[in-house]
PDB file of C-alpha atoms in Angstrom:
ATOM      1  CA  UNK C 250       2.987 -24.998 -17.658  1.00  0.00           C
ATOM      2  CA  UNK C 251       6.314 -24.880 -15.869  1.00  0.00           C
ATOM      3  CA  UNK C 252       6.558 -22.862 -12.655  1.00  0.00           C
ATOM      4  CA  UNK C 253       6.756 -19.124 -13.219  1.00  0.00           C
ATOM      5  CA  UNK C 254       9.756 -18.627 -10.942  1.00  0.00           C
ATOM      6  CA  UNK C 255      12.206 -19.830 -13.583  1.00  0.00           C
ATOM      7  CA  UNK C 256      14.935 -17.455 -14.746  1.00  0.00           C
ATOM      8  CA  UNK C 257      14.061 -18.241 -18.376  1.00  0.00           C
ATOM      9  CA  UNK C 258      10.400 -17.487 -17.722  1.00  0.00           C
ATOM     10  CA  UNK C 259      11.390 -14.104 -16.297  1.00  0.00           C
ATOM     11  CA  UNK C 260      13.644 -13.378 -19.282  1.00  0.00           C
ATOM     12  CA  UNK C 261      10.856 -14.225 -21.718  1.00  0.00           C
ATOM     13  CA  UNK C 262       8.367 -12.103 -19.809  1.00  0.00           C
ATOM     14  CA  UNK C 263      10.684  -9.082 -19.617  1.00  0.00           C
ATOM     15  CA  UNK C 264      11.576  -9.414 -23.296  1.00  0.00           C
ATOM     16  CA  UNK C 265       7.885  -9.640 -24.178  1.00  0.00           C
ATOM     17  CA  UNK C 266       7.108  -6.477 -22.210  1.00  0.00           C
ATOM     18  CA  UNK C 267       9.927  -4.617 -23.971  1.00  0.00           C
ATOM     19  CA  UNK C 268       9.152  -5.831 -27.494  1.00  0.00           C
ATOM     20  CA  UNK C 269       5.387  -5.427 -27.172  1.00  0.00           C
ATOM     21  CA  UNK C 270       5.926  -1.902 -25.791  1.00  0.00           C
ATOM     22  CA  UNK C 271       7.944  -1.087 -28.897  1.00  0.00           C
ATOM     23  CA  UNK C 272       5.929  -2.884 -31.597  1.00  0.00           C
ATOM     24  CA  UNK C 273       2.515  -3.661 -30.171  1.00  0.00           C
ATOM     25  CA  UNK C 274       1.115  -7.173 -29.738  1.00  0.00           C
ATOM     26  CA  UNK C 275       0.024  -7.691 -33.342  1.00  0.00           C
ATOM     27  CA  UNK C 276       3.402  -6.785 -34.834  1.00  0.00           C
ATOM     28  CA  UNK C 277       5.397  -8.707 -32.235  1.00  0.00           C
ATOM     29  CA  UNK C 278       6.424 -12.227 -33.157  1.00  0.00           C
ATOM     30  CA  UNK C 279       7.479 -14.990 -30.830  1.00  0.00           C
ATOM     31  CA  UNK C 280      10.818 -14.894 -32.673  1.00  0.00           C
ATOM     32  CA  UNK C 281      11.225 -11.236 -31.642  1.00  0.00           C
ATOM     33  CA  UNK C 282      10.568 -12.132 -28.022  1.00  0.00           C
ATOM     34  CA  UNK C 283      12.900 -15.139 -27.803  1.00  0.00           C
ATOM     35  CA  UNK C 284      15.649 -13.280 -29.630  1.00  0.00           C
ATOM     36  CA  UNK C 285      15.448 -10.438 -27.101  1.00  0.00           C
ATOM     37  CA  UNK C 286      15.285 -12.946 -24.233  1.00  0.00           C
ATOM     38  CA  UNK C 287      18.245 -14.927 -25.546  1.00  0.00           C
ATOM     39  CA  UNK C 288      16.429 -18.263 -25.405  1.00  0.00           C
ATOM     40  CA  UNK C 289      15.427 -20.870 -27.967  1.00  0.00           C
ATOM     41  CA  UNK C 290      11.985 -20.654 -29.552  1.00  0.00           C
ATOM     42  CA  UNK C 291      11.023 -24.018 -28.065  1.00  0.00           C
ATOM     43  CA  UNK C 292      11.709 -22.622 -24.608  1.00  0.00           C
ATOM     44  CA  UNK C 293       8.917 -20.095 -25.132  1.00  0.00           C
ATOM     45  CA  UNK C 294       6.409 -22.932 -25.516  1.00  0.00           C
ATOM     46  CA  UNK C 295       7.482 -24.521 -22.236  1.00  0.00           C
ATOM     47  CA  UNK C 296       5.913 -21.548 -20.507  1.00  0.00           C
ATOM     48  CA  UNK C 297       3.289 -20.133 -22.878  1.00  0.00           C
ATOM     49  CA  UNK C 298       0.998 -21.888 -25.346  1.00  0.00           C
ATOM     50  CA  UNK C 299       0.768 -18.790 -27.569  1.00  0.00           C
ATOM     51  CA  UNK C 300       1.688 -15.139 -27.801  1.00  0.00           C
ATOM     52  CA  UNK C 301      -1.727 -14.226 -26.384  1.00  0.00           C
ATOM     53  CA  UNK C 302      -1.034 -16.368 -23.318  1.00  0.00           C
ATOM     54  CA  UNK C 303       1.532 -13.729 -22.360  1.00  0.00           C
ATOM     55  CA  UNK C 304      -1.197 -11.202 -21.582  1.00  0.00           C
ATOM     56  CA  UNK C 305      -2.266 -12.432 -18.125  1.00  0.00           C
ATOM     57  CA  UNK C 306       1.368 -13.162 -17.215  1.00  0.00           C
ATOM     58  CA  UNK C 307       2.380  -9.625 -18.177  1.00  0.00           C
ATOM     59  CA  UNK C 308      -0.559  -8.163 -16.243  1.00  0.00           C
ATOM     60  CA  UNK C 309       0.345 -10.198 -13.173  1.00  0.00           C
ATOM     61  CA  UNK C 310       4.008  -9.204 -13.474  1.00  0.00           C
ATOM     62  CA  UNK C 311       3.248  -5.483 -13.753  1.00  0.00           C
ATOM     63  CA  UNK C 312       0.819  -5.579 -10.855  1.00  0.00           C
ATOM     64  CA  UNK C 313       3.340  -7.476  -8.711  1.00  0.00           C
ATOM     65  CA  UNK C 314       6.041  -4.909  -9.479  1.00  0.00           C
ATOM     66  CA  UNK C 315       3.696  -2.052  -8.693  1.00  0.00           C
ATOM     67  CA  UNK C 316       2.493  -3.656  -5.457  1.00  0.00           C
ATOM     68  CA  UNK C 317       6.080  -4.318  -4.331  1.00  0.00           C
ATOM     69  CA  UNK C 318       6.934  -0.642  -4.847  1.00  0.00           C
ATOM     70  CA  UNK C 319       3.797   0.472  -3.020  1.00  0.00           C
ATOM     71  CA  UNK C 320       4.439  -1.857  -0.073  1.00  0.00           C
ATOM     72  CA  UNK C 321       8.083  -0.826   0.178  1.00  0.00           C
ATOM     73  CA  UNK C 322       7.271   2.884   0.223  1.00  0.00           C
ATOM     74  CA  UNK C 323       4.252   2.378   2.496  1.00  0.00           C
ATOM     75  CA  UNK C 324       6.540   0.924   5.189  1.00  0.00           C
ATOM     76  CA  UNK C 325       7.592   4.474   6.026  1.00  0.00           C
ATOM     77  CA  UNK C 326       4.063   5.889   5.870  1.00  0.00           C
ATOM     78  CA  UNK C 327       3.005   7.229   9.241  1.00  0.00           C
ATOM     79  CA  UNK C 328      -0.744   6.891   8.764  1.00  0.00           C
ATOM     80  CA  UNK C 329      -3.477   5.842   6.346  1.00  0.00           C
ATOM     81  CA  UNK C 330      -3.416   9.070   4.338  1.00  0.00           C
ATOM     82  CA  UNK C 331       0.337   8.732   3.804  1.00  0.00           C
ATOM     83  CA  UNK C 332      -0.218   5.207   2.498  1.00  0.00           C
ATOM     84  CA  UNK C 333      -2.948   6.513   0.208  1.00  0.00           C
ATOM     85  CA  UNK C 334      -0.551   9.131  -1.186  1.00  0.00           C
ATOM     86  CA  UNK C 335       2.013   6.384  -1.863  1.00  0.00           C
ATOM     87  CA  UNK C 336      -0.597   4.290  -3.682  1.00  0.00           C
ATOM     88  CA  UNK C 337      -1.611   7.205  -5.872  1.00  0.00           C
ATOM     89  CA  UNK C 338       1.973   8.223  -6.646  1.00  0.00           C
ATOM     90  CA  UNK C 339       3.162   4.702  -7.514  1.00  0.00           C
ATOM     91  CA  UNK C 340       0.055   3.902  -9.550  1.00  0.00           C
ATOM     92  CA  UNK C 341       0.535   7.023 -11.649  1.00  0.00           C
ATOM     93  CA  UNK C 342       4.236   6.200 -12.149  1.00  0.00           C
ATOM     94  CA  UNK C 343       3.493   2.625 -13.233  1.00  0.00           C
ATOM     95  CA  UNK C 344       0.714   3.749 -15.565  1.00  0.00           C
ATOM     96  CA  UNK C 345       2.983   6.327 -17.172  1.00  0.00           C
ATOM     97  CA  UNK C 346       5.894   3.920 -17.570  1.00  0.00           C
ATOM     98  CA  UNK C 347       3.862   0.995 -18.918  1.00  0.00           C
ATOM     99  CA  UNK C 348       0.887   2.705 -20.577  1.00  0.00           C
ATOM    100  CA  UNK C 349       1.172   0.800 -23.890  1.00  0.00           C
ATOM    101  CA  UNK C 350       1.545  -2.531 -22.149  1.00  0.00           C
ATOM    102  CA  UNK C 351      -1.387  -1.773 -19.847  1.00  0.00           C
ATOM    103  CA  UNK C 352      -3.640  -1.080 -22.838  1.00  0.00           C
ATOM    104  CA  UNK C 353      -2.588  -4.449 -24.231  1.00  0.00           C
ATOM    105  CA  UNK C 354      -3.301  -6.177 -20.922  1.00  0.00           C
ATOM    106  CA  UNK C 355      -6.746  -4.655 -20.584  1.00  0.00           C
ATOM    107  CA  UNK C 356      -7.762  -5.428 -24.132  1.00  0.00           C
ATOM    108  CA  UNK C 357      -6.255  -8.917 -24.040  1.00  0.00           C
ATOM    109  CA  UNK C 358      -7.848  -9.841 -20.757  1.00  0.00           C
ATOM    110  CA  UNK C 359     -11.162  -8.410 -21.885  1.00  0.00           C
ATOM    111  CA  UNK C 360     -11.265 -10.544 -25.025  1.00  0.00           C
ATOM    112  CA  UNK C 361      -9.387 -13.712 -24.177  1.00  0.00           C
ATOM    113  CA  UNK C 362      -9.748 -14.141 -20.436  1.00  0.00           C
ATOM    114  CA  UNK C 363     -12.469 -14.031 -17.860  1.00  0.00           C
ATOM    115  CA  UNK C 364     -13.146 -11.535 -15.124  1.00  0.00           C
ATOM    116  CA  UNK C 365     -12.127 -14.298 -12.713  1.00  0.00           C
ATOM    117  CA  UNK C 366      -8.611 -14.246 -14.210  1.00  0.00           C
ATOM    118  CA  UNK C 367      -8.421 -10.504 -13.668  1.00  0.00           C
ATOM    119  CA  UNK C 368      -9.697 -10.804 -10.090  1.00  0.00           C
ATOM    120  CA  UNK C 369      -7.186 -13.576  -9.331  1.00  0.00           C
ATOM    121  CA  UNK C 370      -4.346 -11.360 -10.554  1.00  0.00           C
ATOM    122  CA  UNK C 371      -5.503  -8.544  -8.267  1.00  0.00           C
ATOM    123  CA  UNK C 372      -6.176 -10.696  -5.190  1.00  0.00           C
ATOM    124  CA  UNK C 373      -2.806 -10.026  -3.455  1.00  0.00           C
ATOM    125  CA  UNK C 374      -3.281  -6.274  -3.914  1.00  0.00           C
ATOM    126  CA  UNK C 375      -6.872  -6.391  -2.655  1.00  0.00           C
ATOM    127  CA  UNK C 376      -5.861  -8.464   0.368  1.00  0.00           C
ATOM    128  CA  UNK C 377      -2.983  -6.155   1.267  1.00  0.00           C
ATOM    129  CA  UNK C 378      -5.120  -3.037   0.996  1.00  0.00           C
ATOM    130  CA  UNK C 379      -7.964  -4.613   2.961  1.00  0.00           C
ATOM    131  CA  UNK C 380      -5.510  -5.056   5.825  1.00  0.00           C
ATOM    132  CA  UNK C 381      -4.380  -1.430   5.468  1.00  0.00           C
ATOM    133  CA  UNK C 382      -8.019  -0.315   5.653  1.00  0.00           C
ATOM    134  CA  UNK C 383      -8.775  -2.593   8.613  1.00  0.00           C
ATOM    135  CA  UNK C 384      -5.835  -1.101  10.469  1.00  0.00           C
ATOM    136  CA  UNK C 385      -7.037   2.418   9.617  1.00  0.00           C
ATOM    137  CA  UNK C 386     -10.507   1.559  10.977  1.00  0.00           C
ATOM    138  CA  UNK C 387      -8.965   0.222  14.217  1.00  0.00           C
ATOM    139  CA  UNK C 388      -6.883   3.406  14.582  1.00  0.00           C
ATOM    140  CA  UNK C 389      -9.971   5.518  13.804  1.00  0.00           C
ATOM    141  CA  UNK C 390      -8.185   7.128  10.839  1.00  0.00           C
ATOM    142  CA  UNK C 391     -11.182   6.385   8.595  1.00  0.00           C
ATOM    143  CA  UNK C 392     -14.909   6.078   9.186  1.00  0.00           C
ATOM    144  CA  UNK C 393     -15.993   2.929  11.001  1.00  0.00           C
ATOM    145  CA  UNK C 394     -19.050   2.258   8.828  1.00  0.00           C
ATOM    146  CA  UNK C 395     -16.974   0.753   6.053  1.00  0.00           C
ATOM    147  CA  UNK C 396     -17.364  -2.385   3.972  1.00  0.00           C
ATOM    148  CA  UNK C 397     -13.612  -2.951   3.851  1.00  0.00           C
ATOM    149  CA  UNK C 398     -13.601  -5.584   1.112  1.00  0.00           C
ATOM    150  CA  UNK C 399     -15.745  -3.503  -1.235  1.00  0.00           C
ATOM    151  CA  UNK C 400     -13.919  -0.273  -0.392  1.00  0.00           C
ATOM    152  CA  UNK C 401     -10.476  -1.793  -1.028  1.00  0.00           C
ATOM    153  CA  UNK C 402     -11.455  -2.987  -4.504  1.00  0.00           C
ATOM    154  CA  UNK C 403     -13.249   0.232  -5.356  1.00  0.00           C
ATOM    155  CA  UNK C 404     -10.383   2.455  -4.226  1.00  0.00           C
ATOM    156  CA  UNK C 405      -7.754   0.458  -6.112  1.00  0.00           C
ATOM    157  CA  UNK C 406      -9.894   0.561  -9.240  1.00  0.00           C
ATOM    158  CA  UNK C 407     -10.586   4.285  -8.854  1.00  0.00           C
ATOM    159  CA  UNK C 408      -6.896   5.124  -8.377  1.00  0.00           C
ATOM    160  CA  UNK C 409      -5.934   3.075 -11.431  1.00  0.00           C
ATOM    161  CA  UNK C 410      -8.765   4.533 -13.487  1.00  0.00           C
ATOM    162  CA  UNK C 411      -7.738   8.098 -12.643  1.00  0.00           C
ATOM    163  CA  UNK C 412      -4.130   7.376 -13.675  1.00  0.00           C
ATOM    164  CA  UNK C 413      -5.317   5.698 -16.880  1.00  0.00           C
ATOM    165  CA  UNK C 414      -7.603   8.603 -17.746  1.00  0.00           C
ATOM    166  CA  UNK C 415      -4.664  10.957 -17.347  1.00  0.00           C
ATOM    167  CA  UNK C 416      -2.064   8.958 -19.292  1.00  0.00           C
ATOM    168  CA  UNK C 417      -4.021   6.667 -21.603  1.00  0.00           C
ATOM    169  CA  UNK C 418      -7.330   8.480 -22.049  1.00  0.00           C
ATOM    170  CA  UNK C 419      -5.407  11.736 -22.377  1.00  0.00           C
ATOM    171  CA  UNK C 420      -7.903  13.578 -20.201  1.00  0.00           C
ATOM    172  CA  UNK C 421      -5.349  16.171 -19.287  1.00  0.00           C
ATOM    173  CA  UNK C 422      -7.405  19.276 -18.664  1.00  0.00           C
ATOM    174  CA  UNK C 423      -5.507  19.423 -15.371  1.00  0.00           C
ATOM    175  CA  UNK C 424      -1.839  19.004 -14.579  1.00  0.00           C
ATOM    176  CA  UNK C 425      -0.422  15.742 -13.294  1.00  0.00           C
ATOM    177  CA  UNK C 426      -0.160  17.157  -9.783  1.00  0.00           C
ATOM    178  CA  UNK C 427      -3.736  18.472  -9.911  1.00  0.00           C
ATOM    179  CA  UNK C 428      -5.013  15.083 -11.054  1.00  0.00           C
ATOM    180  CA  UNK C 429      -3.312  13.298  -8.167  1.00  0.00           C
ATOM    181  CA  UNK C 430      -4.385  15.938  -5.656  1.00  0.00           C
ATOM    182  CA  UNK C 431      -8.042  15.878  -6.794  1.00  0.00           C
ATOM    183  CA  UNK C 432      -8.068  12.098  -6.460  1.00  0.00           C
ATOM    184  CA  UNK C 433      -6.445  12.224  -3.025  1.00  0.00           C
ATOM    185  CA  UNK C 434      -8.880  14.866  -1.745  1.00  0.00           C
ATOM    186  CA  UNK C 435     -11.886  12.981  -3.131  1.00  0.00           C
ATOM    187  CA  UNK C 436     -10.851   9.765  -1.379  1.00  0.00           C
ATOM    188  CA  UNK C 437      -9.971  11.622   1.809  1.00  0.00           C
ATOM    189  CA  UNK C 438     -13.416  13.284   1.923  1.00  0.00           C
ATOM    190  CA  UNK C 439     -15.021   9.880   1.374  1.00  0.00           C
ATOM    191  CA  UNK C 440     -13.162   8.082   4.145  1.00  0.00           C
ATOM    192  CA  UNK C 441     -11.844  10.390   6.823  1.00  0.00           C
ATOM    193  CA  UNK C 442     -14.264  11.381   9.594  1.00  0.00           C
ATOM    194  CA  UNK C 443     -15.075  15.076   9.815  1.00  0.00           C
ATOM    195  CA  UNK C 444     -13.268  16.796  12.617  1.00  0.00           C
TER     196      UNK C 444
END
């Protein structure tokens, strides 16, 4: 596979996200994708061996975009809880914007790829949040008795799951704001020392 930093690779990936969002994976053809990307069909195969090979690339792309937004907004966060609010807000936004593509990614990775692939895609996010948690422990913003590695993964997964339940699972017995606030308060109670 050719390096993923190519402009053509990015065009194909963006076109795939758009077309799959509109038609679904099964009804999307490689011809649809390359036409939208403005590249030759053979170019597609320089980067992907099949349409299904797009799934982990799309998942990685969406997670990278989401993480970039979270990191950018977290730069202005004054403490751990502010960073947590940013994570929740951006995760909900991404889930809402890309809900159809996320369903595709989850189902595609579940059937065609291993858990190791999924974990590798999430590694930069886990590592970044582990550092955020370590800093919060040092500043005594969260409890000290914390398995940071486990907590980082669990919190990321919980935040994403809550957003997915709201937008994809349609568990909307609460408003969007209530869903985010309940999640925030739950995590806060779990991590912040009692005063």
